[in-house]
Tab-separated table of C-alpha atoms in Angstrom:
chain	number	residue	atom	x	y	z
A	28	ASP	CA	-5.201	20.394	0.605
A	29	ALA	CA	-7.485	17.435	-0.232
A	30	GLY	CA	-4.684	15.040	-1.187
A	31	ILE	CA	-5.987	11.756	-2.510
A	32	THR	CA	-9.633	10.779	-2.216
A	33	GLN	CA	-11.665	7.727	-3.147
A	34	SER	CA	-15.356	7.288	-3.772
A	35	PRO	CA	-17.524	5.635	-2.814
A	36	ARG	CA	-16.083	4.590	0.535
A	37	TYR	CA	-18.497	1.645	0.766
A	38	LYS	CA	-20.292	-0.190	-2.015
A	39	ILE	CA	-22.551	-3.215	-2.170
A	40	THR	CA	-23.332	-4.647	-5.581
A	41	GLU	CA	-24.516	-7.862	-7.173
A	42	THR	CA	-22.715	-10.405	-9.289
A	43	GLY	CA	-22.596	-9.383	-12.932
A	44	ARG	CA	-23.056	-5.659	-12.418
A	45	GLN	CA	-20.563	-3.065	-13.568
A	46	VAL	CA	-18.967	-1.014	-10.804
A	47	THR	CA	-16.619	1.957	-11.048
A	48	LEU	CA	-14.424	3.072	-8.187
A	49	MET	CA	-13.134	6.615	-8.374
A	50	CYS	CA	-9.765	7.988	-7.339
A	51	HIS	CA	-8.821	11.666	-7.400
A	52	GLN	CA	-5.591	13.374	-6.359
A	53	THR	CA	-4.873	17.084	-6.101
A	54	TRP	CA	-1.054	16.971	-6.220
A	55	SER	CA	-0.647	16.474	-9.995
A	56	HIS	CA	1.343	13.318	-9.259
A	57	SER	CA	2.440	11.451	-12.361
A	58	TYR	CA	2.028	7.936	-10.989
A	59	MET	CA	-1.203	6.390	-9.760
A	60	PHE	CA	-1.933	2.869	-8.565
A	61	TRP	CA	-4.791	0.572	-7.666
A	62	TYR	CA	-4.333	-2.157	-5.044
A	63	ARG	CA	-6.674	-4.664	-3.499
A	64	GLN	CA	-6.264	-5.930	0.037
A	65	ASP	CA	-7.549	-9.307	1.094
A	66	LEU	CA	-6.966	-11.362	4.209
A	67	GLY	CA	-3.995	-13.609	3.663
A	68	HIS	CA	-2.767	-11.757	0.575
A	69	GLY	CA	-1.668	-8.341	1.772
A	70	LEU	CA	-1.784	-5.566	-0.822
A	71	ARG	CA	-1.687	-6.648	-4.445
A	72	LEU	CA	-1.226	-4.311	-7.384
A	73	ILE	CA	-4.061	-4.364	-9.928
A	74	TYR	CA	-3.067	-1.622	-12.382
A	75	TYR	CA	-0.836	1.401	-12.427
A	76	SER	CA	-0.355	4.486	-14.552
A	77	ALA	CA	2.822	6.453	-15.169
A	78	ALA	CA	1.027	9.443	-16.736
A	79	ALA	CA	-2.214	10.421	-18.437
A	80	ASP	CA	-3.124	7.884	-21.136
A	81	ILE	CA	-0.385	5.460	-19.974
A	82	THR	CA	-1.523	2.437	-17.996
A	83	ASP	CA	-0.103	-1.024	-17.348
A	84	LYS	CA	-1.069	-4.236	-15.613
A	85	GLY	CA	0.006	-5.167	-12.132
A	86	GLU	CA	-0.107	-8.554	-10.402
A	87	VAL	CA	-3.877	-9.206	-10.527
A	88	PRO	CA	-5.444	-7.279	-13.459
A	89	ASP	CA	-8.032	-9.830	-14.660
A	90	GLY	CA	-11.618	-8.574	-14.450
A	91	TYR	CA	-10.611	-4.919	-14.091
A	92	VAL	CA	-10.326	-2.008	-16.506
A	93	VAL	CA	-8.665	1.369	-15.905
A	94	SER	CA	-8.392	4.631	-17.739
A	95	ARG	CA	-6.516	7.860	-17.181
A	96	SER	CA	-7.723	10.644	-19.409
A	97	LYS	CA	-6.748	13.295	-16.834
A	98	THR	CA	-3.702	13.331	-14.579
A	99	GLU	CA	-5.766	13.756	-11.414
A	100	ASN	CA	-8.246	10.901	-11.954
A	101	PHE	CA	-7.714	7.157	-12.163
A	102	PRO	CA	-11.016	5.225	-12.167
A	103	LEU	CA	-11.112	1.451	-11.738
A	104	THR	CA	-13.993	-0.444	-13.360
A	105	LEU	CA	-15.153	-3.951	-12.606
A	106	GLU	CA	-16.889	-4.799	-15.871
A	107	SER	CA	-18.901	-7.743	-14.485
A	108	ALA	CA	-18.421	-8.034	-10.749
A	109	THR	CA	-17.759	-11.437	-9.193
A	110	ARG	CA	-17.828	-12.513	-5.541
A	111	SER	CA	-14.059	-12.987	-5.631
A	112	GLN	CA	-13.735	-9.240	-6.192
A	113	THR	CA	-15.114	-8.532	-2.734
A	114	SER	CA	-12.219	-6.671	-1.181
A	115	VAL	CA	-10.870	-3.379	0.079
A	116	TYR	CA	-9.514	-1.283	-2.775
A	117	PHE	CA	-6.811	1.320	-2.257
A	118	CYS	CA	-5.728	3.983	-4.674
A	119	ALA	CA	-2.255	5.531	-4.361
A	120	SER	CA	-0.215	8.210	-6.064
A	121	ARG	CA	3.422	9.205	-6.341
A	122	LYS	CA	5.084	12.274	-7.769
A	123	GLY	CA	7.942	10.588	-9.601
A	124	GLY	CA	9.588	7.278	-10.277
A	125	ALA	CA	11.284	6.837	-6.905
A	126	GLU	CA	9.457	8.943	-4.355
A	127	THR	CA	7.069	8.631	-1.441
A	128	GLN	CA	3.784	6.947	-2.292
A	129	TYR	CA	0.566	8.154	-0.681
A	130	PHE	CA	-2.626	6.174	-0.208
A	131	GLY	CA	-6.278	7.079	-0.291
A	132	PRO	CA	-8.666	5.988	2.484
A	133	GLY	CA	-9.871	2.884	0.632
A	134	THR	CA	-13.175	1.591	-0.753
A	135	ARG	CA	-14.821	-1.439	0.815
A	136	LEU	CA	-16.619	-3.405	-1.906
A	137	LEU	CA	-18.990	-6.269	-1.258
A	138	VAL	CA	-20.221	-8.323	-4.203
A	139	LEU	CA	-23.267	-10.447	-3.399
B	8	GLY	CA	9.484	-10.206	-10.110
B	9	ILE	CA	10.953	-8.881	-6.914
B	10	GLN	CA	10.054	-10.760	-3.728
B	11	VAL	CA	9.504	-9.023	-0.390
B	12	GLU	CA	9.524	-10.974	2.857
B	13	GLN	CA	8.674	-9.525	6.244
B	14	SER	CA	9.299	-10.996	9.658
B	15	PRO	CA	7.929	-11.792	12.102
B	16	PRO	CA	4.402	-12.212	10.721
B	17	ASP	CA	2.868	-11.541	14.131
B	18	LEU	CA	4.159	-9.821	17.235
B	19	ILE	CA	2.649	-9.197	20.650
B	20	LEU	CA	4.326	-6.684	22.944
B	21	GLN	CA	3.763	-5.333	26.397
B	22	GLU	CA	3.422	-1.569	26.412
B	23	GLY	CA	6.858	-0.005	26.835
B	24	ALA	CA	8.777	-2.797	25.120
B	25	ASN	CA	11.019	-2.344	22.088
B	26	SER	CA	10.859	-4.308	18.843
B	27	THR	CA	12.553	-4.765	15.476
B	28	LEU	CA	10.701	-5.619	12.287
B	29	ARG	CA	12.601	-6.894	9.276
B	30	CYS	CA	12.065	-6.646	5.523
B	31	ASN	CA	14.137	-8.682	3.063
B	32	PHE	CA	13.948	-8.112	-0.677
B	33	SER	CA	15.258	-10.193	-3.536
B	34	ASP	CA	16.553	-7.570	-5.953
B	35	SER	CA	18.107	-4.112	-5.959
B	36	VAL	CA	15.642	-1.327	-5.167
B	37	ASN	CA	15.468	2.392	-5.722
B	38	ASN	CA	12.516	2.959	-3.432
B	39	LEU	CA	11.602	1.447	-0.069
B	40	GLN	CA	8.865	2.624	2.227
B	41	TRP	CA	7.474	1.551	5.568
B	42	PHE	CA	3.744	1.980	6.185
B	43	HIS	CA	1.545	1.517	9.214
B	44	GLN	CA	-2.019	0.364	8.669
B	45	ASN	CA	-4.014	1.330	11.714
B	46	PRO	CA	-7.001	-0.669	13.032
B	47	TRP	CA	-9.323	1.560	10.962
B	48	GLY	CA	-7.585	0.488	7.768
B	49	GLN	CA	-5.787	3.722	6.992
B	50	LEU	CA	-2.307	3.361	5.442
B	51	ILE	CA	0.116	5.877	6.897
B	52	ASN	CA	3.575	6.649	5.565
B	53	LEU	CA	6.279	6.109	8.149
B	54	PHE	CA	9.519	6.307	6.202
B	55	TYR	CA	10.782	6.672	2.676
B	56	ILE	CA	14.163	5.000	3.050
B	57	PRO	CA	15.852	3.403	0.020
B	58	SER	CA	19.135	3.521	1.957
B	59	GLY	CA	20.590	4.811	5.205
B	60	THR	CA	18.951	5.528	8.546
B	61	LYS	CA	16.109	7.816	9.550
B	62	GLN	CA	14.407	8.556	12.835
B	63	ASN	CA	11.020	9.997	13.687
B	64	GLY	CA	10.245	10.102	17.387
B	65	ARG	CA	10.092	6.580	18.786
B	66	LEU	CA	10.428	5.038	15.335
B	67	SER	CA	13.555	4.609	13.297
B	68	ALA	CA	14.458	2.682	10.174
B	69	THR	CA	17.615	1.458	8.528
B	70	THR	CA	18.028	0.119	5.016
B	71	VAL	CA	21.172	-1.704	3.902
B	72	ALA	CA	20.577	-1.755	0.180
B	73	THR	CA	23.725	-3.752	-0.643
B	74	GLU	CA	22.520	-6.575	1.613
B	75	ARG	CA	18.879	-6.220	0.577
B	76	TYR	CA	17.161	-5.662	3.872
B	77	SER	CA	15.529	-2.972	5.934
B	78	LEU	CA	14.731	-2.789	9.643
B	79	LEU	CA	12.046	-0.835	11.458
B	80	TYR	CA	12.657	-0.158	15.144
B	81	ILE	CA	9.857	0.696	17.529
B	82	SER	CA	10.962	1.861	20.959
B	83	SER	CA	8.818	2.262	24.076
B	84	SER	CA	5.814	0.811	22.269
B	85	GLN	CA	2.343	2.197	22.907
B	86	THR	CA	-1.087	0.680	22.348
B	87	THR	CA	-1.584	3.101	19.454
B	88	ASP	CA	1.305	1.388	17.650
B	89	SER	CA	-0.931	-1.638	17.114
B	90	GLY	CA	-1.779	-2.493	13.532
B	91	VAL	CA	0.008	-3.919	10.528
B	92	TYR	CA	3.396	-2.694	9.351
B	93	PHE	CA	4.143	-3.044	5.666
B	94	CYS	CA	7.370	-2.773	3.776
B	95	ALA	CA	7.009	-1.790	0.100
B	96	VAL	CA	9.713	-1.706	-2.544
B	97	GLN	CA	10.208	-0.647	-6.101
B	98	ASN	CA	12.991	-2.405	-7.975
B	99	THR	CA	15.614	-0.422	-9.815
B	100	GLY	CA	14.390	0.535	-13.264
B	101	GLY	CA	10.791	-0.367	-12.445
B	102	PHE	CA	7.657	1.612	-11.657
B	103	LYS	CA	5.601	-0.850	-9.629
B	104	THR	CA	5.583	-0.775	-5.838
B	105	ILE	CA	5.340	-4.262	-4.382
B	106	PHE	CA	4.312	-4.942	-0.796
B	107	GLY	CA	5.402	-7.535	1.695
B	108	ALA	CA	2.764	-9.512	3.575
B	109	GLY	CA	3.171	-7.301	6.659
B	110	THR	CA	3.872	-7.730	10.358
B	111	ARG	CA	0.802	-7.639	12.568
B	112	LEU	CA	1.628	-5.926	15.877
B	113	PHE	CA	-0.507	-5.913	18.998
B	114	VAL	CA	0.625	-3.847	21.967
B	115	LYS	CA	-0.980	-4.774	25.278
B	116	ALA	CA	-1.680	-2.162	27.940
């Protein structure tokens, strides 16, 4: 039972480059989420998805793009990375509207 | 949107001591979870507790939804309890899960 996985686990990139962070879950959960975690800000919601082809903005969506063509995958793309996007990114999933949410192991991204 | 406040922000305990962490939220919720983020960064589910009381070993949690708060109790603390404890809520009728800023716990041997 793989659960929820993220790749890569670590990434170094340069300002202006496009970066895609992958998230995959094996539970067929309807809901998926992307958060970023920064010192002093806790976990902030970037985007979420209630089902395949349904996505919506969270608290800090600027500079990010998501897609959800398949239920099990929810990639997050930084179209033109900036230093302020250096962070730890967590993906999460949930079966239904009001159920336990599970987190992936995180991706540490450094933008130089 | 819904506001989530956790207290205290930081807590230092001697091994074996008990503690209570608090989470206040500003609106009605249909989902509340407590997470532990260990020193390696992993987020671990502790409780799914939109209302009532639950216990799991040395940890227990109580949510009083009508008064908009939840409490996490840690008894006989151990060094492995160190890390950050987050409360996360989802307001009634919504889909987003919003986190509090966390309580950073350090348990001394």
